[in-house]
Coordinates of C-alpha atoms and ligand atoms in Angstrom, one line a residue:
M26 CA -17.4 -14.5 16.3
L27 CA -14.3 -17.2 14.9
T28 CA -13.3 -19.9 17.2
A29 CA -9.6 -21.6 15.4
N30 CA -10.4 -25.2 14.6
V31 CA -6.9 -24.8 12.9
V32 CA -3.1 -26.5 13.9
A33 CA 0.1 -26.4 12.6
P34 CA 2.6 -29.2 12.8
S35 CA 3.4 -31.4 15.3
R36 CA 1.3 -28.8 17.1
P37 CA -1.7 -30.1 19.6
L38 CA -6.0 -28.9 18.0
L39 CA -6.9 -25.9 19.0
Y40 CA -11.2 -27.4 18.7
P41 CA -13.5 -25.0 17.7
G42 CA -15.4 -23.2 20.0
G43 CA -12.4 -22.3 21.6
Q44 CA -12.0 -25.6 24.1
L45 CA -8.8 -25.8 24.0
K46 CA -7.1 -29.5 24.8
A47 CA -4.0 -29.9 25.2
P48 CA -1.7 -27.2 25.6
V49 CA -0.6 -26.1 22.6
K50 CA 3.0 -24.5 21.8
D51 CA 2.2 -22.5 18.6
V52 CA -0.6 -22.5 16.9
R53 CA -1.8 -20.0 14.7
C54 CA -4.3 -18.8 13.5
S55 CA -5.7 -18.8 17.1
V56 CA -7.2 -15.6 16.9
R57 CA -10.8 -14.8 17.0
I58 CA -11.5 -13.3 14.1
S59 CA -15.5 -12.1 12.2
T60 CA -16.4 -13.8 9.7
Q61 CA -18.8 -10.8 8.8
L62 CA -15.5 -9.9 5.7
K63 CA -17.8 -9.0 2.7
P64 CA -15.9 -8.7 -0.7
I65 CA -16.4 -6.5 -3.1
G66 CA -16.7 -6.0 -6.2
L67 CA -15.6 -10.1 -6.1
G68 CA -18.9 -10.6 -8.1
L69 CA -18.2 -8.1 -10.8
Q70 CA -14.7 -10.1 -10.9
L71 CA -16.6 -12.8 -12.6
Q72 CA -17.7 -11.3 -15.3
H73 CA -14.4 -10.2 -16.2
G74 CA -12.3 -12.6 -15.4
V75 CA -9.7 -12.3 -13.3
K76 CA -7.6 -9.6 -14.1
R77 CA -4.2 -9.0 -13.6
N78 CA -1.8 -6.5 -13.7
R79 CA 1.6 -9.0 -15.3
K80 CA 3.2 -7.3 -12.8
Q81 CA 2.1 -8.2 -10.0
S82 CA 1.4 -11.6 -10.7
L83 CA 4.9 -12.1 -11.7
A84 CA 6.2 -10.3 -9.0
V85 CA 4.0 -13.1 -6.9
I86 CA 4.2 -16.0 -8.9
C87 CA 7.7 -16.6 -10.3
A88 CA 8.9 -15.5 -6.3
A89 CA 8.1 -17.8 -4.3
A90 CA 9.4 -21.0 -4.2
A91 CA 6.3 -23.4 -4.4
L92 CA 4.9 -20.9 -7.1
N93 CA 5.1 -22.5 -10.9
A94 CA 2.2 -20.9 -12.5
T95 CA 4.1 -21.5 -15.7
C96 CA 1.8 -25.4 -16.9
S97 CA -1.0 -24.1 -17.9
A98 CA -2.5 -25.4 -20.6
S99 CA -6.3 -25.4 -22.4
G100 CA -9.6 -26.3 -21.0
Q101 CA -12.6 -25.7 -19.6
T102 CA -12.7 -24.8 -16.6
Q103 CA -15.9 -23.8 -14.0
T104 CA -15.5 -20.6 -12.4
V105 CA -16.8 -19.2 -9.7
T106 CA -16.2 -15.6 -6.8
R107 CA -17.4 -16.0 -3.1
Q108 CA -21.5 -13.9 -3.5
A109 CA -21.7 -14.1 -8.1
P110 CA -24.9 -15.5 -8.4
T111 CA -24.0 -18.4 -10.9
I112 CA -21.0 -20.2 -12.6
T113 CA -19.6 -18.5 -15.3
Q114 CA -17.5 -21.0 -17.9
A115 CA -15.0 -19.0 -17.8
P116 CA -13.2 -18.2 -21.3
V117 CA -9.8 -20.5 -21.5
H118 CA -7.3 -19.4 -23.3
S119 CA -4.9 -22.1 -24.6
K120 CA -1.1 -21.1 -23.5
E121 CA 2.3 -22.4 -23.9
K122 CA 3.2 -26.3 -22.0
S123 CA 5.9 -26.2 -20.3
P124 CA 7.9 -29.3 -22.4
Q125 CA 8.4 -30.8 -19.5
L126 CA 5.1 -31.9 -19.0
D127 CA 3.5 -34.1 -20.9
D128 CA 0.4 -35.7 -18.5
G129 CA -2.6 -33.8 -20.1
D130 CA -4.7 -30.6 -20.7
S131 CA -4.4 -28.7 -17.7
G132 CA -7.8 -27.3 -17.7
F133 CA -7.3 -24.3 -16.3
P134 CA -7.4 -20.1 -17.7
P135 CA -4.2 -18.3 -18.0
R136 CA -3.1 -16.8 -14.4
D137 CA -1.6 -13.2 -15.6
D138 CA -3.7 -11.3 -17.8
D139 CA -1.8 -8.4 -20.5
G140 CA -2.1 -5.2 -18.9
G141 CA -4.4 -4.7 -16.9
G142 CA -4.9 -2.3 -14.1
G143 CA -3.4 -3.9 -9.5
G144 CA -6.7 -1.7 -8.9
G145 CA -7.1 -0.4 -5.5
G146 CA -6.9 1.1 -2.6
G147 CA -3.3 2.4 -4.0
G148 CA -5.6 2.7 -7.7
G149 CA -4.5 0.7 -9.3
G150 CA -6.1 0.0 -13.1
N151 CA -4.9 0.6 -16.3
W152 CA -3.1 3.6 -15.2
S153 CA 0.0 4.7 -17.0
G154 CA 1.8 7.6 -15.2
G155 CA 4.3 10.1 -17.8
F156 CA 3.3 12.8 -14.4
F157 CA 5.3 13.3 -11.1
L158 CA 3.0 12.5 -9.0
F159 CA 3.5 11.9 -5.5
G160 CA 0.9 11.5 -2.3
F161 CA -0.8 8.8 -0.3
L162 CA -3.1 7.2 -3.2
A163 CA -5.0 5.3 -0.9
L164 CA -6.1 8.2 0.7
L165 CA -6.1 11.4 -1.6
G166 CA -8.0 9.2 -4.3
L167 CA -5.7 10.8 -7.1
L168 CA -4.6 7.7 -9.1
K169 CA -6.4 6.4 -12.0
D170 CA -8.8 3.6 -10.7
R171 CA -10.4 2.3 -14.5
E172 CA -11.0 -1.4 -13.2
S173 CA -11.1 -1.2 -8.8
D174 CA -14.3 -2.2 -8.5
D175 CA -14.6 -5.5 -10.4
E176 CA -11.4 -6.4 -9.1
I177 CA -10.1 -7.9 -6.1
S178 CA -6.4 -8.1 -4.2
M179 CA -3.7 -10.3 -6.5
S180 CA -4.5 -15.0 -5.5
L181 CA -3.1 -17.7 -5.6
R182 CA -4.4 -20.5 -6.1
A183 CA -5.2 -23.7 -4.0
G184 CA -6.0 -27.0 -4.4
I185 CA -8.5 -29.5 -3.4
V186 CA -7.9 -33.5 -4.0
G187 CA -8.4 -36.2 -2.3
L188 CA -10.2 -39.4 -3.0
P189 CA -13.6 -39.9 -5.2
N190 CA -16.9 -39.4 -2.9
V191 CA -15.2 -37.6 0.3
G192 CA -16.3 -34.2 0.2
K193 CA -14.1 -31.9 -2.0
S194 CA -16.7 -30.2 -3.9
T195 CA -18.8 -29.8 -1.6
L196 CA -16.0 -28.8 0.9
F197 CA -15.1 -26.7 -2.0
N198 CA -19.4 -25.8 -2.5
A199 CA -18.8 -24.0 1.3
V200 CA -15.5 -22.1 0.7
V201 CA -17.1 -20.4 -1.7
E202 CA -20.5 -20.2 -0.2
N203 CA -22.1 -19.9 -4.0
G204 CA -20.3 -23.1 -5.4
K205 CA -22.2 -24.7 -7.5
A206 CA -20.3 -27.5 -7.9
Q207 CA -21.9 -30.9 -8.3
A208 CA -21.9 -32.7 -5.4
A209 CA -23.3 -36.2 -5.2
N210 CA -23.4 -39.4 -3.8
F211 CA -21.0 -41.4 -6.3
P212 CA -17.1 -41.0 -6.9
F213 CA -16.0 -39.2 -10.4
C214 CA -18.2 -36.7 -9.6
T215 CA -16.6 -34.0 -10.8
I216 CA -14.4 -34.9 -14.0
E217 CA -13.5 -30.4 -14.5
P218 CA -12.2 -28.3 -12.1
N219 CA -14.5 -25.2 -10.7
V220 CA -12.5 -22.5 -9.9
G221 CA -14.6 -20.1 -6.4
I222 CA -12.3 -16.6 -5.8
V223 CA -12.5 -16.1 -2.5
A224 CA -11.8 -13.4 0.5
V225 CA -9.6 -13.6 2.7
P226 CA -11.0 -12.9 6.3
D227 CA -9.5 -10.2 7.9
P228 CA -10.5 -8.3 10.5
R229 CA -8.0 -5.8 10.7
L230 CA -9.7 -4.6 7.4
H231 CA -12.3 -3.4 8.1
V232 CA -10.8 -1.7 12.1
L233 CA -9.1 0.1 9.5
S234 CA -12.0 1.0 7.0
E235 CA -13.7 2.4 10.2
L236 CA -10.6 4.3 10.7
S237 CA -10.6 5.7 7.6
K238 CA -14.2 5.5 7.1
S239 CA -13.3 4.2 3.5
Q240 CA -16.1 4.0 1.1
R241 CA -15.1 0.2 0.6
A242 CA -12.7 -2.5 1.6
V243 CA -11.0 -4.9 -0.2
P244 CA -9.9 -8.1 1.0
A245 CA -6.8 -10.5 -0.2
S246 CA -7.9 -13.0 -2.1
I247 CA -7.1 -16.4 -2.3
E248 CA -8.4 -19.3 -6.0
F249 CA -10.0 -22.5 -5.0
V250 CA -9.9 -25.6 -7.4
D251 CA -12.3 -28.3 -6.5
I252 CA -10.4 -31.4 -8.4
A253 CA -11.3 -34.8 -10.4
G254 CA -11.0 -37.8 -7.8
L255 CA -7.2 -39.7 -7.6
V256 CA -8.0 -42.8 -7.5
K257 CA -4.4 -45.8 -6.9
G258 CA -3.3 -46.5 -10.7
A259 CA -3.8 -42.7 -11.3
S260 CA -0.4 -41.8 -12.5
Q261 CA -0.7 -44.9 -15.3
G262 CA -4.2 -43.6 -16.5
E263 CA -6.8 -45.7 -13.9
G264 CA -9.7 -43.2 -12.7
L265 CA -9.9 -40.6 -14.8
G266 CA -6.2 -40.3 -15.1
N267 CA -3.0 -38.5 -16.1
K268 CA -5.2 -34.7 -17.5
F269 CA -5.6 -34.3 -13.4
L270 CA -2.3 -34.2 -12.4
S271 CA -1.6 -31.9 -14.3
H272 CA -4.6 -30.4 -12.4
I273 CA -3.1 -30.0 -9.4
R274 CA 0.3 -29.5 -10.7
E275 CA -1.7 -26.4 -11.6
V276 CA -2.2 -24.8 -7.9
D277 CA -0.4 -23.4 -5.0
S278 CA -0.7 -25.1 -2.8
I279 CA -2.9 -28.8 -1.7
L280 CA -5.7 -29.8 0.6
Q281 CA -5.6 -32.8 0.2
V282 CA -9.7 -33.8 1.9
V283 CA -9.1 -37.2 4.0
R284 CA -12.6 -38.9 5.0
C285 CA -12.8 -39.7 8.2
F286 CA -17.2 -39.5 9.2
E287 CA -18.7 -43.2 9.3
D288 CA -21.3 -43.3 6.6
N289 CA -23.0 -46.9 5.8
D290 CA -24.8 -44.9 2.9
I291 CA -22.1 -42.6 1.3
V292 CA -19.8 -44.8 -1.4
H293 CA -15.9 -44.5 -0.3
V294 CA -14.1 -45.6 -2.8
N295 CA -12.0 -48.7 -1.3
G296 CA -14.7 -50.2 1.0
K297 CA -14.0 -48.2 4.1
V298 CA -13.9 -45.3 5.9
D299 CA -9.3 -45.7 6.4
P300 CA -6.7 -42.0 6.2
K301 CA -4.3 -43.8 6.6
S302 CA -4.0 -46.2 3.6
D303 CA -6.1 -42.9 1.3
I304 CA -3.4 -41.0 2.5
D305 CA -0.9 -43.1 1.3
V306 CA -3.1 -43.9 -2.2
I307 CA -2.1 -40.8 -3.0
N308 CA 0.6 -39.5 -2.5
L309 CA 1.9 -42.3 -4.0
E310 CA 0.7 -41.3 -6.5
L311 CA 1.3 -37.4 -6.9
V312 CA 5.1 -38.9 -6.2
F313 CA 5.1 -41.5 -9.3
S314 CA 4.0 -39.1 -11.2
D315 CA 7.3 -36.9 -9.9
L316 CA 9.5 -39.7 -10.3
D317 CA 7.7 -39.4 -14.6
Q318 CA 9.2 -35.8 -14.5
I319 CA 12.2 -37.0 -13.0
E320 CA 12.6 -39.5 -15.0
K321 CA 12.4 -37.7 -18.6
R322 CA 14.0 -34.3 -17.3
L323 CA 17.2 -36.4 -16.8
E324 CA 17.2 -37.6 -19.7
K325 CA 17.4 -34.7 -21.2
L326 CA 19.4 -33.0 -19.1
K327 CA 21.9 -36.6 -20.0
K328 CA 22.8 -34.9 -23.2
G329 CA 24.3 -31.6 -21.9
K330 CA 22.4 -28.7 -24.3
A331 CA 24.0 -25.9 -21.7
K332 CA 24.6 -22.7 -23.4
D333 CA 26.4 -20.9 -21.6
S334 CA 28.7 -21.3 -17.7
Q335 CA 25.9 -19.7 -16.3
S336 CA 23.1 -22.4 -17.6
K337 CA 26.2 -25.5 -17.8
V338 CA 26.0 -24.2 -13.7
K339 CA 21.7 -24.0 -13.7
E340 CA 21.9 -27.0 -14.6
E341 CA 24.2 -29.6 -12.0
A342 CA 22.2 -27.2 -9.9
E343 CA 18.4 -29.0 -11.3
K344 CA 20.8 -32.0 -11.7
S345 CA 22.5 -32.7 -8.1
A346 CA 17.9 -31.2 -7.4
L347 CA 16.7 -34.5 -9.3
E348 CA 18.4 -36.9 -7.9
K349 CA 18.2 -35.7 -4.1
I350 CA 15.2 -35.5 -5.1
R351 CA 14.2 -39.1 -7.1
E352 CA 16.0 -41.3 -3.3
V353 CA 13.4 -39.6 -1.3
L354 CA 10.7 -39.7 -3.6
M355 CA 12.2 -43.8 -4.0
D356 CA 11.4 -43.9 0.1
G357 CA 7.2 -42.2 -0.8
K358 CA 8.3 -39.2 1.3
P359 CA 7.8 -35.6 -1.5
A360 CA 9.9 -33.6 -2.5
R361 CA 9.1 -30.9 0.0
S362 CA 11.3 -32.9 2.4
V363 CA 14.0 -31.8 0.3
A364 CA 16.7 -29.5 1.9
L365 CA 17.3 -27.7 -0.9
T366 CA 19.1 -24.7 -1.5
D367 CA 17.3 -21.9 -2.5
F368 CA 19.0 -21.8 -6.0
E369 CA 18.3 -25.4 -6.0
K370 CA 15.5 -25.4 -5.8
D371 CA 15.0 -22.6 -8.4
A372 CA 16.4 -25.2 -10.6
V373 CA 13.6 -27.3 -10.3
K374 CA 11.3 -25.2 -9.7
H375 CA 10.1 -25.0 -13.7
L376 CA 8.8 -29.4 -13.4
C377 CA 6.1 -28.0 -11.1
L378 CA 6.7 -30.8 -8.9
L379 CA 3.1 -31.9 -7.4
T380 CA 4.8 -32.7 -3.9
M381 CA 6.6 -30.0 -3.3
K382 CA 3.4 -28.2 -2.9
P383 CA 2.4 -27.4 0.5
V384 CA -0.3 -29.7 1.7
I385 CA -2.7 -28.7 4.7
Y386 CA -5.0 -32.4 5.3
V387 CA -9.3 -31.7 5.5
A388 CA -10.1 -33.8 7.8
N389 CA -13.6 -34.2 6.7
V390 CA -15.3 -35.1 9.3
A391 CA -19.9 -35.9 11.4
E392 CA -21.9 -33.3 11.7
S393 CA -21.9 -34.5 15.3
E394 CA -18.0 -34.2 15.9
I395 CA -17.1 -30.9 14.5
A396 CA -17.9 -30.3 18.8
E397 CA -15.1 -33.3 19.6
P398 CA -13.0 -33.9 16.5
G399 CA -10.6 -35.2 18.8
N400 CA -12.7 -38.0 19.4
N401 CA -12.4 -39.5 16.3
P402 CA -10.2 -41.1 15.9
H403 CA -9.5 -40.7 12.1
V404 CA -8.6 -37.7 12.7
N405 CA -6.0 -38.5 15.6
E406 CA -4.1 -40.7 12.2
V407 CA -4.0 -37.6 10.1
M408 CA -2.3 -35.0 13.1
N409 CA -0.2 -37.7 13.0
L410 CA 0.6 -38.5 9.3
A411 CA 0.1 -34.4 9.2
S412 CA 2.8 -34.4 11.0
E413 CA 6.0 -36.4 9.9
L414 CA 4.7 -35.4 6.3
Q415 CA 5.1 -31.7 7.4
S416 CA 2.1 -30.5 7.0
G417 CA -0.9 -28.6 8.6
I418 CA -4.2 -30.0 9.1
V419 CA -7.9 -28.9 9.4
T420 CA -10.3 -30.6 11.1
I421 CA -13.4 -29.0 9.1
S422 CA -17.1 -31.0 8.1
A423 CA -17.9 -30.2 4.8
Q424 CA -21.7 -31.3 4.8
V425 CA -22.2 -28.9 7.8
E426 CA -20.3 -26.0 5.9
S427 CA -22.2 -26.5 3.1
E428 CA -25.5 -27.2 5.2
L429 CA -24.7 -23.4 6.9
T430 CA -24.4 -21.3 3.4
E431 CA -28.0 -22.9 2.6
L432 CA -29.8 -20.8 5.5
P433 CA -30.6 -17.4 6.2
P434 CA -27.5 -15.7 8.2
E435 CA -29.3 -15.5 11.3
E436 CA -30.7 -19.9 11.4
R437 CA -26.3 -20.3 11.5
T438 CA -25.5 -19.4 14.6
E439 CA -28.6 -20.9 16.1
Y440 CA -27.7 -24.2 14.0
L441 CA -24.0 -24.5 15.1
N442 CA -25.3 -24.3 18.4
S443 CA -27.4 -26.9 18.4
L444 CA -24.0 -29.2 17.2
G445 CA -21.8 -28.2 20.4
V446 CA -20.4 -25.1 18.5
S447 CA -19.9 -20.7 18.1
E448 CA -18.9 -20.5 14.7
S449 CA -18.3 -22.1 11.6
G450 CA -14.2 -23.1 10.3
L451 CA -14.4 -22.1 6.6
G452 CA -12.2 -18.8 7.9
N453 CA -9.6 -20.1 9.8
L454 CA -9.2 -22.6 5.9
I455 CA -9.2 -20.4 4.1
R456 CA -7.0 -18.2 6.7
E457 CA -4.3 -21.5 7.3
T458 CA -3.7 -21.9 3.3
Y459 CA -3.1 -18.3 2.9
A460 CA -0.6 -18.6 5.3
L461 CA 0.3 -22.3 4.0
L462 CA 1.6 -20.8 0.8
G463 CA 4.1 -18.0 3.0
L464 CA 2.1 -15.1 2.1
R465 CA 2.2 -11.5 4.2
T466 CA -0.6 -8.3 3.8
Y467 CA 0.2 -5.1 3.7
F468 CA -2.4 -2.5 3.9
T469 CA -3.4 0.5 1.8
S470 CA -6.1 2.6 3.3
G471 CA -8.0 6.3 3.0
E472 CA -11.7 7.7 1.8
K473 CA -11.6 5.1 -1.0
E474 CA -10.9 2.5 0.5
S475 CA -9.2 0.4 2.5
K476 CA -7.1 -2.1 1.1
A477 CA -5.8 -6.0 1.6
W478 CA -2.7 -6.4 -0.9
T479 CA -1.1 -10.2 -1.2
I480 CA 2.8 -10.1 -0.4
L481 CA 5.7 -12.9 -0.4
A482 CA 7.1 -13.3 3.4
G483 CA 10.4 -10.9 2.6
M484 CA 9.8 -8.5 -0.6
T485 CA 10.9 -4.9 -0.5
A486 CA 9.0 -1.8 -0.2
P487 CA 9.9 -1.0 -4.2
Q488 CA 8.3 -5.2 -5.3
A489 CA 5.3 -4.7 -2.5
A490 CA 3.8 -1.2 -4.2
G491 CA 4.5 -3.0 -7.6
V492 CA 2.3 -5.5 -6.6
I493 CA -0.6 -2.2 -6.5
H494 CA 1.2 -1.4 -10.7
S495 CA 4.3 -2.0 -12.1
D496 CA 4.9 2.0 -12.8
F497 CA 5.3 1.8 -8.5
E498 CA 7.9 -0.2 -8.0
K499 CA 10.0 1.4 -11.2
G500 CA 10.0 4.1 -10.3
F501 CA 9.7 3.9 -5.6
I502 CA 11.5 6.8 -4.1
R503 CA 9.9 5.7 -0.3
A504 CA 7.6 3.7 1.0
E505 CA 6.4 5.9 4.5
T506 CA 4.0 3.3 6.6
V507 CA 3.1 2.7 9.7
A508 CA 1.9 -0.5 11.7
Y509 CA -1.2 -1.6 11.5
D510 CA -1.4 -1.7 15.7
D511 CA 0.3 2.4 15.6
F512 CA -2.1 3.2 12.9
V513 CA -5.0 2.1 15.4
A514 CA -3.0 3.3 18.3
A515 CA -3.4 6.8 16.7
G516 CA -6.4 6.6 15.2
S517 CA -5.8 8.1 11.3
L518 CA -2.6 8.5 9.4
A519 CA -2.3 12.1 9.8
A520 CA -2.4 11.1 14.1
A521 CA 0.3 8.3 13.3
R522 CA 3.0 11.0 11.4
E523 CA 1.8 13.7 13.7
K524 CA 3.0 11.0 16.7
G525 CA 5.8 10.3 15.0
L526 CA 4.4 6.7 13.7
L527 CA 4.6 7.5 10.4
R528 CA 8.6 6.1 9.4
S529 CA 9.5 7.0 5.8
E530 CA 11.5 3.8 4.1
G531 CA 13.4 3.5 1.5
K532 CA 14.5 0.7 -1.5
D533 CA 15.7 -1.8 1.2
Y534 CA 12.8 -2.7 3.1
I535 CA 11.4 -5.6 3.8
V536 CA 7.9 -4.8 4.4
Q537 CA 6.3 -6.2 7.8
E538 CA 3.0 -7.8 8.6
G539 CA 0.0 -5.2 9.2
D540 CA 2.1 -2.3 7.1
V541 CA 0.0 0.3 6.2
M542 CA 1.5 1.9 3.4
L543 CA 1.5 4.7 1.6
F544 CA 3.6 5.0 -1.6
R545 CA 6.2 8.2 -3.2
F546 CA 6.7 7.2 -7.0
N547 CA 8.4 9.0 -9.7
V548 CA 7.4 7.5 -13.1
Ligands
ATP1 N1 -19.2 -34.2 5.9 C1 -19.4 -35.5 6.4 N2 -20.4 -36.1 6.4 C2 -22.0 -36.8 5.6 N3 -21.8 -37.4 3.8 C3 -21.0 -36.0 3.7 C4 -19.8 -34.9 4.1 N4 -19.4 -34.5 2.7 C5 -19.4 -35.0 2.0 N5 -20.2 -35.7 2.3 C6 -20.8 -36.4 1.4 O1 -20.6 -37.1 0.2 C7 -21.0 -37.2 -1.3 C8 -19.5 -36.7 -1.9 O2 -19.3 -35.6 -1.9 P1 -18.6 -34.7 -2.9 O3 -19.6 -35.0 -4.1 O4 -18.8 -33.9 -2.1 O5 -17.4 -35.7 -2.8 P2 -16.9 -36.1 -4.3 O6 -14.9 -35.4 -3.3 O7 -16.2 -34.0 -4.8 O8 -16.1 -36.5 -4.9 P3 -16.0 -36.2 -7.0 O9 -14.4 -36.9 -6.6 O10 -16.1 -37.9 -7.1 O11 -16.7 -35.6 -7.0 C9 -22.1 -36.0 -1.4 O12 -23.0 -36.7 -0.5 C10 -21.4 -35.0 0.6 O13 -23.1 -34.8 0.7
MG2 MG1 -16.6 -33.0 -6.3

């Protein structure tokens, strides 16, 4: 079992080992979870590349406030999935860059492949409809599921950033379990980004899978990207320069690794462990880069090229939003601290502003500190800063997590116990990242498979259906829905129906966290 060591900003810390050291009002991820979740089909995913239904990508990516997926370019990216045996060089296709972005190649593969299916749960694959189909696709397994073995639920990107040599690649290797990113005691060890796909641990999926006697359980996932270290002046080309800021532009959320461990043998680029200074350096570079983008954009907007009144309104909204953001950036604060209307947010989305992205600070502590990280003053400093900067914080020892992955499973508990904790903190890191992205999970569950699907908070039933396959959204008739707890209490979908717990929901239904769903559609 895993106990949480994750806190939301402004909230007290829940330490590993489950001992609460301070009164907690609202601690996210404080549930105990099993880390035995093993992603199924992830290894195969690697060889085939990330297949996503275009609709699925669009539905989820475009709608997200912090998600800006349009800035892909070319380069080389290393991709590895949790459980995959080796790192594979993923083919990288060129993609048109956003005209506003000029800070170097990003090096990421495009986010949404053509065609391809949503797969799993309700099926998906490359299914093309054309006939009338009623039914619970997961349960009945009626849908053609060409690629479901090598697909997982869609994932969003979390970028691991920080100063050089603070433990980013070490953390990446631990998170993706078998990651082979080079991690070594010298700055700028990482140059090209490493990408890994990681399952989101969710004990509910196992319960559903057991109840439905599913042949397999397919978890939701997140992509983690290990990015090269940033130094002071990066926005002006220092260190590895601008190119690496564009790698950050590509991700949906930022995990900023902050060195909190003292070790004279490990080089610190600024000579001493100083989380405040480290966080300031990174933030300032991101702020400078955003200011640069904004100035260029405002110059363009001055020319006022909008053709119709609608575009004019949008340009005006963008201009006013950018001016508000610029003011805040000038004070060294992040763009996400500006209160914008949804319309304004939408108008500036295309700029992929770095400081608009949600951030989790990952306080990287020494092996000896994981049982009581609160005793480390550096950790407390990071907590305070995270709170000021409207960000989350996770305390972890990248070194321990990385070493754990080298041990056979039976020896891991013993090692953790010797350090005074009962479980690894990675599950929390992964789930906190998921939560940070404002994501929700719904399930499909049947004999063939139980599957967790990722949606954004507030999505309607047809939009959620569209994550499985665009045809489900187009031909949506209604959804039969049962809350997770009700499904478990009833023991099966059939029993839930008999007890009247299965609801019939229409097009306006907002899918709730943990809903178990069955879509009826007509194409
Ligand atoms: N919690 C920790 N305790 C002690 N040593 C650590 C810890 N985390 C990482 N290290 C060590 O720090 C060194 C740098 O790690 P790593 O290569 O992961 O850093 P990085 O941030 O990826 O660096 P770069 O920016 O150069 O790519 C490695 O020797 C690693 O073993
Ligand atoms: Mg590295």
